């Protein structure tokens, strides 16, 4: 099989394709022949050596794949999930992978694998796990968004942002989004009612004005740092703020320790009295720290696949890039050139 390695911390050029022996599935695991692997901002940070959750460099990252089942490992006797989810060889699937997804074959526990419908392309399937699980947990579970409410989706043109737009639209909410200006026209077509460019305009003023001073009920924010303080200025009573990232300190594909520290220091620290008096709820979300809960999260995956079948959820794919050009895939994210998901193809 081939794998894309981060050979050392640095620019996209440090990504290198290497050959390796095919992995053998262990108990309750399946081997998947990968056709498409999702690229995430976390992978870019890992490549820079700035992602504490990633394995030590040199390493193979990648949180999600789609492909076909090649073989299954032995089933264990203790109520094995493989009996609950039989996946014969040839089944088309998507899977969450805890790293190692940038590979033409992966082995993963069967409870991280979902069969996909025939009309779903592999590139579409590989776009679902990270972006749609994160968006569903943020918008539905923590955000508890209901029809008629207003939601502000930061980074609306990213993979998570577009997933959140589609979920919010299906709920019947009014959608506000922040993104680079060149993405606004397409995001309007996807259903965003009002867009702001958080880097060039006073978006707090714009959101305040366009909500008649009332603010929004749910905010999902992967930017972090000072942006979270601004969020609180537009959070309505009974509002829910969900923080799920820290992209603020990354500039032109670089993240310095000093900027990161500044960004962390700039995060607001509202006390319980403030929350109580403002009727606010604040949540943090990190999908990468939920591996132990995967059995509890299978319903999220099932709901996402049901959303696909209904036609509510359709990943927007910015680019499908061959493994051999993985550096370009990372560059697209760093240079803010993607609208939607970037996929690597084997
Ligand atoms: N906590 C979790 O479980 C979790 C899960 C998934 C993703 N995330 C986080 O959510 C964010 C969005 O992920 P995604 O996969 O949707 O994003 P993506 O598709 O990789 O989006 C990249 C986009 O992020 C925006 N961006 C914001 N700050 C940036 C910066 N400093 N440098 C470069 N681009 C920046 C840019 O769009 P604009 O210029 O239009 O803003 C860029 O086009 C990331 O920060 C990621 O780490 C967290």
Short mmCIF file of C-alpha atoms and ligand atoms in Angstrom, two decimals:
data_model
loop_
_atom_site.label_atom_id
_atom_site.label_comp_id
_atom_site.label_asym_id
_atom_site.label_seq_id
_atom_site.Cartn_x
_atom_site.Cartn_y
_atom_site.Cartn_z
CA UNK A 1 0.00 0.00 0.00
CA UNK A 2 1.03 3.62 -0.25
CA UNK A 3 0.92 6.15 2.56
CA UNK A 4 1.51 9.89 2.73
CA UNK A 5 4.02 10.64 5.48
CA UNK A 6 4.73 13.89 7.28
CA UNK A 7 8.50 13.44 7.20
CA UNK A 8 9.30 16.49 9.38
CA UNK A 9 7.52 19.61 10.60
CA UNK A 10 7.37 22.21 7.85
CA UNK A 11 5.89 23.39 4.55
CA UNK A 12 3.66 21.17 2.36
CA UNK A 13 6.81 19.82 0.66
CA UNK A 14 7.55 17.67 3.73
CA UNK A 15 4.70 15.35 2.66
CA UNK A 16 6.11 12.23 0.99
CA UNK A 17 4.59 9.08 -0.47
CA UNK A 18 6.08 5.82 0.83
CA UNK A 19 5.30 2.16 0.16
CA UNK A 20 4.50 -0.14 3.09
CA UNK A 21 3.22 -3.69 3.64
CA UNK A 22 -0.57 -4.05 3.70
CA UNK A 23 -1.82 -3.95 7.30
CA UNK A 24 -3.67 -7.02 8.63
CA UNK A 25 -6.98 -6.46 10.47
CA UNK A 26 -6.96 -7.43 14.15
CA UNK A 27 -9.93 -8.69 16.21
CA UNK A 28 -13.12 -6.77 15.35
CA UNK A 29 -11.30 -4.75 12.73
CA UNK A 30 -11.79 -4.50 8.99
CA UNK A 31 -9.30 -3.66 6.26
CA UNK A 32 -10.52 -1.03 3.80
CA UNK A 33 -9.19 -0.40 0.30
CA UNK A 34 -9.25 3.39 0.36
CA UNK A 35 -10.47 5.34 -2.65
CA UNK A 36 -10.78 8.76 -1.02
CA UNK A 37 -9.36 10.33 2.16
CA UNK A 38 -10.54 13.60 3.71
CA UNK A 39 -8.13 16.46 4.41
CA UNK A 40 -8.73 18.53 7.54
CA UNK A 41 -7.29 21.73 8.97
CA UNK A 42 -5.97 19.60 11.85
CA UNK A 43 -3.77 17.71 9.34
CA UNK A 44 -2.26 21.01 8.22
CA UNK A 45 -1.54 21.94 11.84
CA UNK A 46 -0.05 18.47 12.44
CA UNK A 47 2.25 18.96 9.44
CA UNK A 48 3.45 22.22 10.98
CA UNK A 49 4.16 20.37 14.23
CA UNK A 50 1.46 22.46 15.93
CA UNK A 51 -1.19 19.85 16.68
CA UNK A 52 -0.68 18.28 20.11
CA UNK A 53 -3.10 15.40 19.41
CA UNK A 54 -1.16 14.15 16.37
CA UNK A 55 1.31 11.26 16.62
CA UNK A 56 4.98 12.23 16.84
CA UNK A 57 6.53 13.17 13.48
CA UNK A 58 7.36 11.29 11.25
CA UNK A 59 3.77 10.08 11.02
CA UNK A 60 0.77 9.42 8.80
CA UNK A 61 -2.28 11.54 9.63
CA UNK A 62 -5.83 11.40 8.32
CA UNK A 63 -9.11 11.15 10.20
CA UNK A 64 -11.46 9.77 7.54
CA UNK A 65 -11.62 7.53 4.51
CA UNK A 66 -14.05 5.94 2.09
CA UNK A 67 -13.54 2.76 0.07
CA UNK A 68 -14.44 -0.91 -0.01
CA UNK A 69 -14.03 -3.63 2.60
CA UNK A 70 -11.06 -5.84 1.66
CA UNK A 71 -11.20 -8.33 4.55
CA UNK A 72 -12.34 -8.68 8.17
CA UNK A 73 -10.35 -9.68 11.24
CA UNK A 74 -11.57 -12.34 13.67
CA UNK A 75 -14.70 -11.59 15.65
CA UNK A 76 -14.37 -11.58 19.44
CA UNK A 77 -16.88 -13.40 21.64
CA UNK A 78 -17.77 -10.53 23.97
CA UNK A 79 -20.79 -9.10 22.17
CA UNK A 80 -18.78 -8.15 19.09
CA UNK A 81 -20.03 -5.17 17.11
CA UNK A 82 -18.97 -6.90 13.87
CA UNK A 83 -21.95 -9.23 14.28
CA UNK A 84 -24.18 -6.18 14.63
CA UNK A 85 -22.70 -4.58 11.53
CA UNK A 86 -21.82 -7.31 9.08
CA UNK A 87 -19.62 -5.86 6.37
CA UNK A 88 -18.71 -8.47 3.76
CA UNK A 89 -15.77 -7.92 1.39
CA UNK A 90 -16.69 -5.45 -1.32
CA UNK A 91 -19.10 -3.41 0.86
CA UNK A 92 -18.78 0.31 0.11
CA UNK A 93 -18.06 2.16 3.36
CA UNK A 94 -16.87 5.31 5.06
CA UNK A 95 -14.80 5.21 8.23
CA UNK A 96 -13.40 7.40 10.96
CA UNK A 97 -9.70 6.72 11.37
CA UNK A 98 -7.68 7.86 14.33
CA UNK A 99 -4.78 8.93 12.16
CA UNK A 100 -3.33 6.87 9.34
CA UNK A 101 -6.14 7.78 6.91
CA UNK A 102 -3.71 9.08 4.28
CA UNK A 103 -3.16 5.53 3.01
CA UNK A 104 -4.43 3.30 0.24
CA UNK A 105 -5.34 0.61 2.81
CA UNK A 106 -6.32 1.07 6.45
CA UNK A 107 -7.46 -1.21 9.26
CA UNK A 108 -10.07 0.19 11.64
CA UNK A 109 -12.37 -1.12 14.38
CA UNK A 110 -15.66 -2.10 12.78
CA UNK A 111 -17.64 0.24 15.06
CA UNK A 112 -15.98 3.19 13.27
CA UNK A 113 -17.27 2.01 9.87
CA UNK A 114 -20.59 2.80 8.14
CA UNK A 115 -21.98 1.25 4.95
CA UNK A 116 -22.80 3.94 2.37
CA UNK A 117 -25.59 4.14 -0.21
CA UNK A 118 -24.92 3.20 -3.84
CA UNK A 119 -25.54 6.74 -5.09
CA UNK A 120 -22.84 8.25 -2.81
CA UNK A 121 -19.44 8.75 -4.45
CA UNK A 122 -16.36 7.84 -2.40
CA UNK A 123 -15.22 11.48 -2.41
CA UNK A 124 -18.60 12.49 -0.96
CA UNK A 125 -18.44 9.70 1.64
CA UNK A 126 -14.94 10.74 2.77
CA UNK A 127 -16.27 14.29 3.23
CA UNK A 128 -18.82 13.24 5.84
CA UNK A 129 -17.13 11.91 8.99
CA UNK A 130 -15.21 14.84 10.46
CA UNK A 131 -17.18 17.73 9.00
CA UNK A 132 -20.70 16.36 9.45
CA UNK A 133 -20.14 14.69 12.83
CA UNK A 134 -18.65 17.95 14.14
CA UNK A 135 -21.41 20.09 12.64
CA UNK A 136 -24.15 17.77 13.91
CA UNK A 137 -22.77 17.77 17.45
CA UNK A 138 -22.32 21.56 17.39
CA UNK A 139 -25.63 22.54 15.79
CA UNK A 140 -27.95 19.83 17.03
CA UNK A 141 -26.60 18.32 20.23
CA UNK A 142 -24.89 21.32 21.90
CA UNK A 143 -26.67 24.03 19.88
CA UNK A 144 -30.11 22.42 20.11
CA UNK A 145 -31.12 24.69 17.23
CA UNK A 146 -34.88 24.90 16.66
CA UNK A 147 -36.95 26.23 13.75
CA UNK A 148 -37.04 30.01 13.49
CA UNK A 149 -33.91 30.60 15.59
CA UNK A 150 -30.91 32.52 14.28
CA UNK A 151 -27.53 30.79 13.98
CA UNK A 152 -24.15 32.39 13.23
CA UNK A 153 -21.76 29.98 11.51
CA UNK A 154 -18.16 31.15 11.49
CA UNK A 155 -15.88 29.80 8.76
CA UNK A 156 -19.09 29.09 6.84
CA UNK A 157 -17.21 28.17 3.66
CA UNK A 158 -15.17 25.38 5.29
CA UNK A 159 -16.23 21.76 5.36
CA UNK A 160 -17.78 22.03 8.84
CA UNK A 161 -19.36 25.36 7.95
CA UNK A 162 -21.15 23.99 4.89
CA UNK A 163 -22.33 20.94 6.85
CA UNK A 164 -23.68 23.30 9.52
CA UNK A 165 -25.48 25.38 6.87
CA UNK A 166 -27.21 22.29 5.50
CA UNK A 167 -28.21 21.04 8.96
CA UNK A 168 -29.50 24.49 9.96
CA UNK A 169 -31.44 24.85 6.73
CA UNK A 170 -33.09 21.47 7.28
CA UNK A 171 -34.10 22.60 10.79
CA UNK A 172 -35.58 25.82 9.42
CA UNK A 173 -33.30 28.35 11.14
CA UNK A 174 -32.23 31.76 9.86
CA UNK A 175 -28.56 31.50 8.93
CA UNK A 176 -25.79 34.09 9.35
CA UNK A 177 -22.31 33.20 8.16
CA UNK A 178 -18.78 34.59 8.23
CA UNK A 179 -16.29 33.78 5.49
CA UNK A 180 -13.81 35.36 3.07
CA UNK A 181 -15.71 37.66 0.71
CA UNK A 182 -15.13 35.63 -2.49
CA UNK A 183 -17.17 32.77 -1.00
CA UNK A 184 -20.28 34.84 -0.23
CA UNK A 185 -22.18 34.39 -3.50
CA UNK A 186 -21.92 30.62 -3.41
CA UNK A 187 -22.76 30.47 0.28
CA UNK A 188 -25.92 32.48 -0.37
CA UNK A 189 -26.91 29.85 -2.91
CA UNK A 190 -26.39 27.21 -0.22
CA UNK A 191 -28.91 29.00 2.00
CA UNK A 192 -27.04 31.57 4.12
CA UNK A 193 -29.32 34.57 4.64
CA UNK A 194 -26.66 37.12 5.62
CA UNK A 195 -22.88 36.96 5.20
CA UNK A 196 -20.03 38.93 6.74
CA UNK A 197 -16.31 38.94 6.08
CA UNK A 198 -14.90 38.63 9.58
CA UNK A 199 -11.44 39.77 8.46
CA UNK A 200 -12.32 43.03 6.73
CA UNK A 201 -15.53 44.34 8.29
CA UNK A 202 -16.92 45.07 11.73
CA UNK A 203 -19.02 41.93 11.78
CA UNK A 204 -20.35 42.53 15.30
CA UNK A 205 -21.93 45.75 14.08
CA UNK A 206 -23.22 44.07 10.90
CA UNK A 207 -24.83 41.15 12.78
CA UNK A 208 -26.24 43.46 15.46
CA UNK A 209 -27.79 45.70 12.79
CA UNK A 210 -29.21 42.88 10.70
CA UNK A 211 -30.82 41.19 13.72
CA UNK A 212 -32.44 44.46 14.83
CA UNK A 213 -30.11 44.53 17.85
CA UNK A 214 -31.40 41.17 19.12
CA UNK A 215 -28.39 39.01 18.24
CA UNK A 216 -28.30 35.31 17.43
CA UNK A 217 -29.33 32.23 19.40
CA UNK A 218 -26.55 29.84 18.40
CA UNK A 219 -22.96 30.57 17.37
CA UNK A 220 -20.50 27.91 16.25
CA UNK A 221 -16.91 29.14 16.31
CA UNK A 222 -13.73 27.34 15.16
CA UNK A 223 -11.67 30.55 15.13
CA UNK A 224 -11.26 30.99 18.88
CA UNK A 225 -9.19 33.62 20.68
CA UNK A 226 -10.53 37.15 20.52
CA UNK A 227 -13.33 36.06 18.18
CA UNK A 228 -15.05 34.35 21.12
CA UNK A 229 -15.22 37.68 22.98
CA UNK A 230 -16.84 39.26 19.93
CA UNK A 231 -19.31 36.36 19.76
CA UNK A 232 -20.57 37.20 23.25
CA UNK A 233 -21.49 40.68 22.00
CA UNK A 234 -24.05 39.20 19.59
CA UNK A 235 -25.30 36.27 21.70
CA UNK A 236 -29.00 36.65 22.54
CA UNK A 237 -30.59 35.60 25.82
CA UNK A 238 -30.97 31.79 25.89
CA UNK A 239 -28.00 31.80 23.48
CA UNK A 240 -25.59 28.88 22.99
CA UNK A 241 -21.95 29.44 21.98
CA UNK A 242 -20.05 26.38 20.82
CA UNK A 243 -16.27 26.73 20.52
CA UNK A 244 -14.53 24.03 18.51
CA UNK A 245 -11.19 25.30 17.25
CA UNK A 246 -8.33 27.76 17.39
CA UNK A 247 -7.45 28.81 13.84
CA UNK A 248 -6.94 32.49 14.77
CA UNK A 249 -3.14 32.22 15.35
CA UNK A 250 -2.51 30.61 11.95
CA UNK A 251 -1.30 33.26 9.48
CA UNK A 252 -0.32 32.45 5.91
CA UNK A 253 0.05 28.80 6.83
CA UNK A 254 2.19 29.56 9.88
CA UNK A 255 1.32 29.37 13.56
CA UNK A 256 3.77 30.85 16.06
CA UNK A 257 3.84 29.89 19.72
CA UNK A 258 3.61 33.55 20.73
CA UNK A 259 0.51 34.16 18.59
CA UNK A 260 -1.06 30.99 19.98
CA UNK A 261 -0.43 32.11 23.57
CA UNK A 262 -1.87 35.55 22.80
CA UNK A 263 -4.90 33.94 21.23
CA UNK A 264 -5.47 31.68 24.23
CA UNK A 265 -5.09 34.65 26.59
CA UNK A 266 -7.64 36.61 24.54
CA UNK A 267 -10.33 33.99 25.09
CA UNK A 268 -13.13 35.29 27.31
CA UNK A 269 -13.61 33.70 30.72
CA UNK A 270 -17.24 34.37 31.63
CA UNK A 271 -18.01 33.20 35.16
CA UNK A 272 -21.08 31.22 36.19
CA UNK A 273 -22.75 34.38 37.47
CA UNK A 274 -22.49 35.94 34.02
CA UNK A 275 -23.90 32.79 32.39
CA UNK A 276 -26.70 32.71 34.91
CA UNK A 277 -27.64 36.37 34.53
CA UNK A 278 -27.36 36.40 30.72
CA UNK A 279 -29.05 33.01 30.25
CA UNK A 280 -26.16 31.73 28.15
CA UNK A 281 -24.75 28.29 27.60
CA UNK A 282 -21.16 27.84 26.45
CA UNK A 283 -19.80 24.53 25.17
CA UNK A 284 -16.50 23.18 23.88
CA UNK A 285 -16.30 20.42 21.29
CA UNK A 286 -13.37 18.28 20.16
CA UNK A 287 -14.35 15.30 18.01
CA UNK A 288 -10.79 14.01 18.28
CA UNK A 289 -11.32 13.45 22.01
CA UNK A 290 -14.48 11.39 21.55
CA UNK A 291 -12.97 8.10 20.36
CA UNK A 292 -13.95 6.38 23.59
CA UNK A 293 -17.58 7.37 22.89
CA UNK A 294 -17.79 6.02 19.36
CA UNK A 295 -20.56 3.54 20.19
CA UNK A 296 -22.64 6.44 21.59
CA UNK A 297 -21.95 8.45 18.46
CA UNK A 298 -23.10 5.88 15.95
CA UNK A 299 -26.57 7.43 16.03
CA UNK A 300 -24.98 10.68 14.78
CA UNK A 301 -23.52 8.81 11.79
CA UNK A 302 -26.84 7.09 11.12
CA UNK A 303 -28.65 10.45 11.22
CA UNK A 304 -26.14 11.96 8.77
CA UNK A 305 -26.67 9.07 6.34
CA UNK A 306 -30.44 9.51 6.72
CA UNK A 307 -29.95 13.21 5.89
CA UNK A 308 -28.16 12.18 2.70
CA UNK A 309 -31.02 9.84 1.76
CA UNK A 310 -33.58 12.64 2.33
CA UNK A 311 -31.42 14.94 0.18
CA UNK A 312 -30.82 17.48 2.99
CA UNK A 313 -27.09 16.83 3.28
CA UNK A 314 -24.76 17.00 0.29
CA UNK A 315 -21.06 17.71 0.87
CA UNK A 316 -19.59 20.41 -1.35
CA UNK A 317 -16.24 19.25 -2.67
CA UNK A 318 -13.67 21.94 -3.39
CA UNK A 319 -11.12 19.62 -4.99
CA UNK A 320 -10.22 15.98 -5.51
CA UNK A 321 -6.44 15.75 -5.57
CA UNK A 322 -4.32 12.63 -6.20
CA UNK A 323 -2.16 11.31 -3.33
CA UNK A 324 0.91 12.30 -5.31
CA UNK A 325 -0.07 15.99 -4.99
CA UNK A 326 -0.97 15.99 -1.29
CA UNK A 327 1.10 19.17 -0.75
CA UNK A 328 -1.28 21.09 -3.00
CA UNK A 329 -4.24 19.82 -0.95
CA UNK A 330 -2.68 21.29 2.20
CA UNK A 331 -1.78 24.53 0.42
CA UNK A 332 -5.41 25.01 -0.65
CA UNK A 333 -6.52 25.05 3.00
CA UNK A 334 -3.69 27.25 4.25
CA UNK A 335 -4.20 29.79 1.48
CA UNK A 336 -7.98 29.88 2.05
CA UNK A 337 -8.61 28.72 -1.52
CA UNK A 338 -11.13 25.99 -0.63
CA UNK A 339 -14.87 26.37 -0.59
CA UNK A 340 -15.89 23.04 0.91
CA UNK A 341 -13.98 19.81 1.31
CA UNK A 342 -10.57 18.89 -0.06
CA UNK A 343 -10.23 15.17 -0.82
CA UNK A 344 -7.19 13.03 -1.60
CA UNK A 345 -7.73 10.22 -4.10
CA UNK A 346 -5.59 7.07 -4.21
N1 LIG B 1 -13.08 20.52 17.41
C1 LIG B 1 -13.37 19.69 16.46
O1 LIG B 1 -13.83 18.58 16.70
C2 LIG B 1 -13.15 20.11 15.03
C3 LIG B 1 -13.52 19.24 14.01
C4 LIG B 1 -13.36 19.67 12.69
C5 LIG B 1 -12.82 20.93 12.44
N2 LIG B 1 -12.44 21.72 13.48
C6 LIG B 1 -11.87 23.03 13.22
O2 LIG B 1 -12.81 23.76 12.49
C7 LIG B 1 -12.19 24.62 11.57
C8 LIG B 1 -12.82 24.43 10.24
O3 LIG B 1 -12.54 23.13 9.79
P1 LIG B 1 -12.95 22.78 8.32
O4 LIG B 1 -12.51 21.39 8.08
O5 LIG B 1 -14.35 23.14 8.09
O6 LIG B 1 -12.12 23.84 7.58
P2 LIG B 1 -11.52 23.84 6.16
O7 LIG B 1 -12.48 23.25 5.22
O8 LIG B 1 -10.16 23.32 6.29
O9 LIG B 1 -11.47 25.38 5.91
C9 LIG B 1 -10.35 26.12 5.68
C10 LIG B 1 -10.87 27.53 5.77
O10 LIG B 1 -10.73 27.98 7.11
C11 LIG B 1 -10.79 29.38 7.10
N3 LIG B 1 -9.81 29.87 8.05
C12 LIG B 1 -10.08 30.42 9.25
N4 LIG B 1 -8.98 30.77 9.87
C13 LIG B 1 -7.96 30.43 9.04
C14 LIG B 1 -6.56 30.58 9.13
N5 LIG B 1 -6.00 31.16 10.18
N6 LIG B 1 -5.78 30.13 8.09
C15 LIG B 1 -6.35 29.55 7.01
N7 LIG B 1 -7.69 29.42 6.90
C16 LIG B 1 -8.48 29.85 7.89
C17 LIG B 1 -10.56 29.82 5.67
O11 LIG B 1 -11.81 30.25 5.16
P3 LIG B 1 -12.30 31.76 5.31
O12 LIG B 1 -11.15 32.63 4.92
O13 LIG B 1 -13.47 31.84 4.42
O14 LIG B 1 -12.67 31.92 6.75
C18 LIG B 1 -10.14 28.52 4.97
O15 LIG B 1 -10.54 28.48 3.62
C19 LIG B 1 -10.71 24.34 11.67
O16 LIG B 1 -10.12 25.33 12.47
C20 LIG B 1 -10.65 23.00 12.35
O17 LIG B 1 -9.46 22.83 13.08
C21 LIG B 1 -12.59 21.34 14.76
#
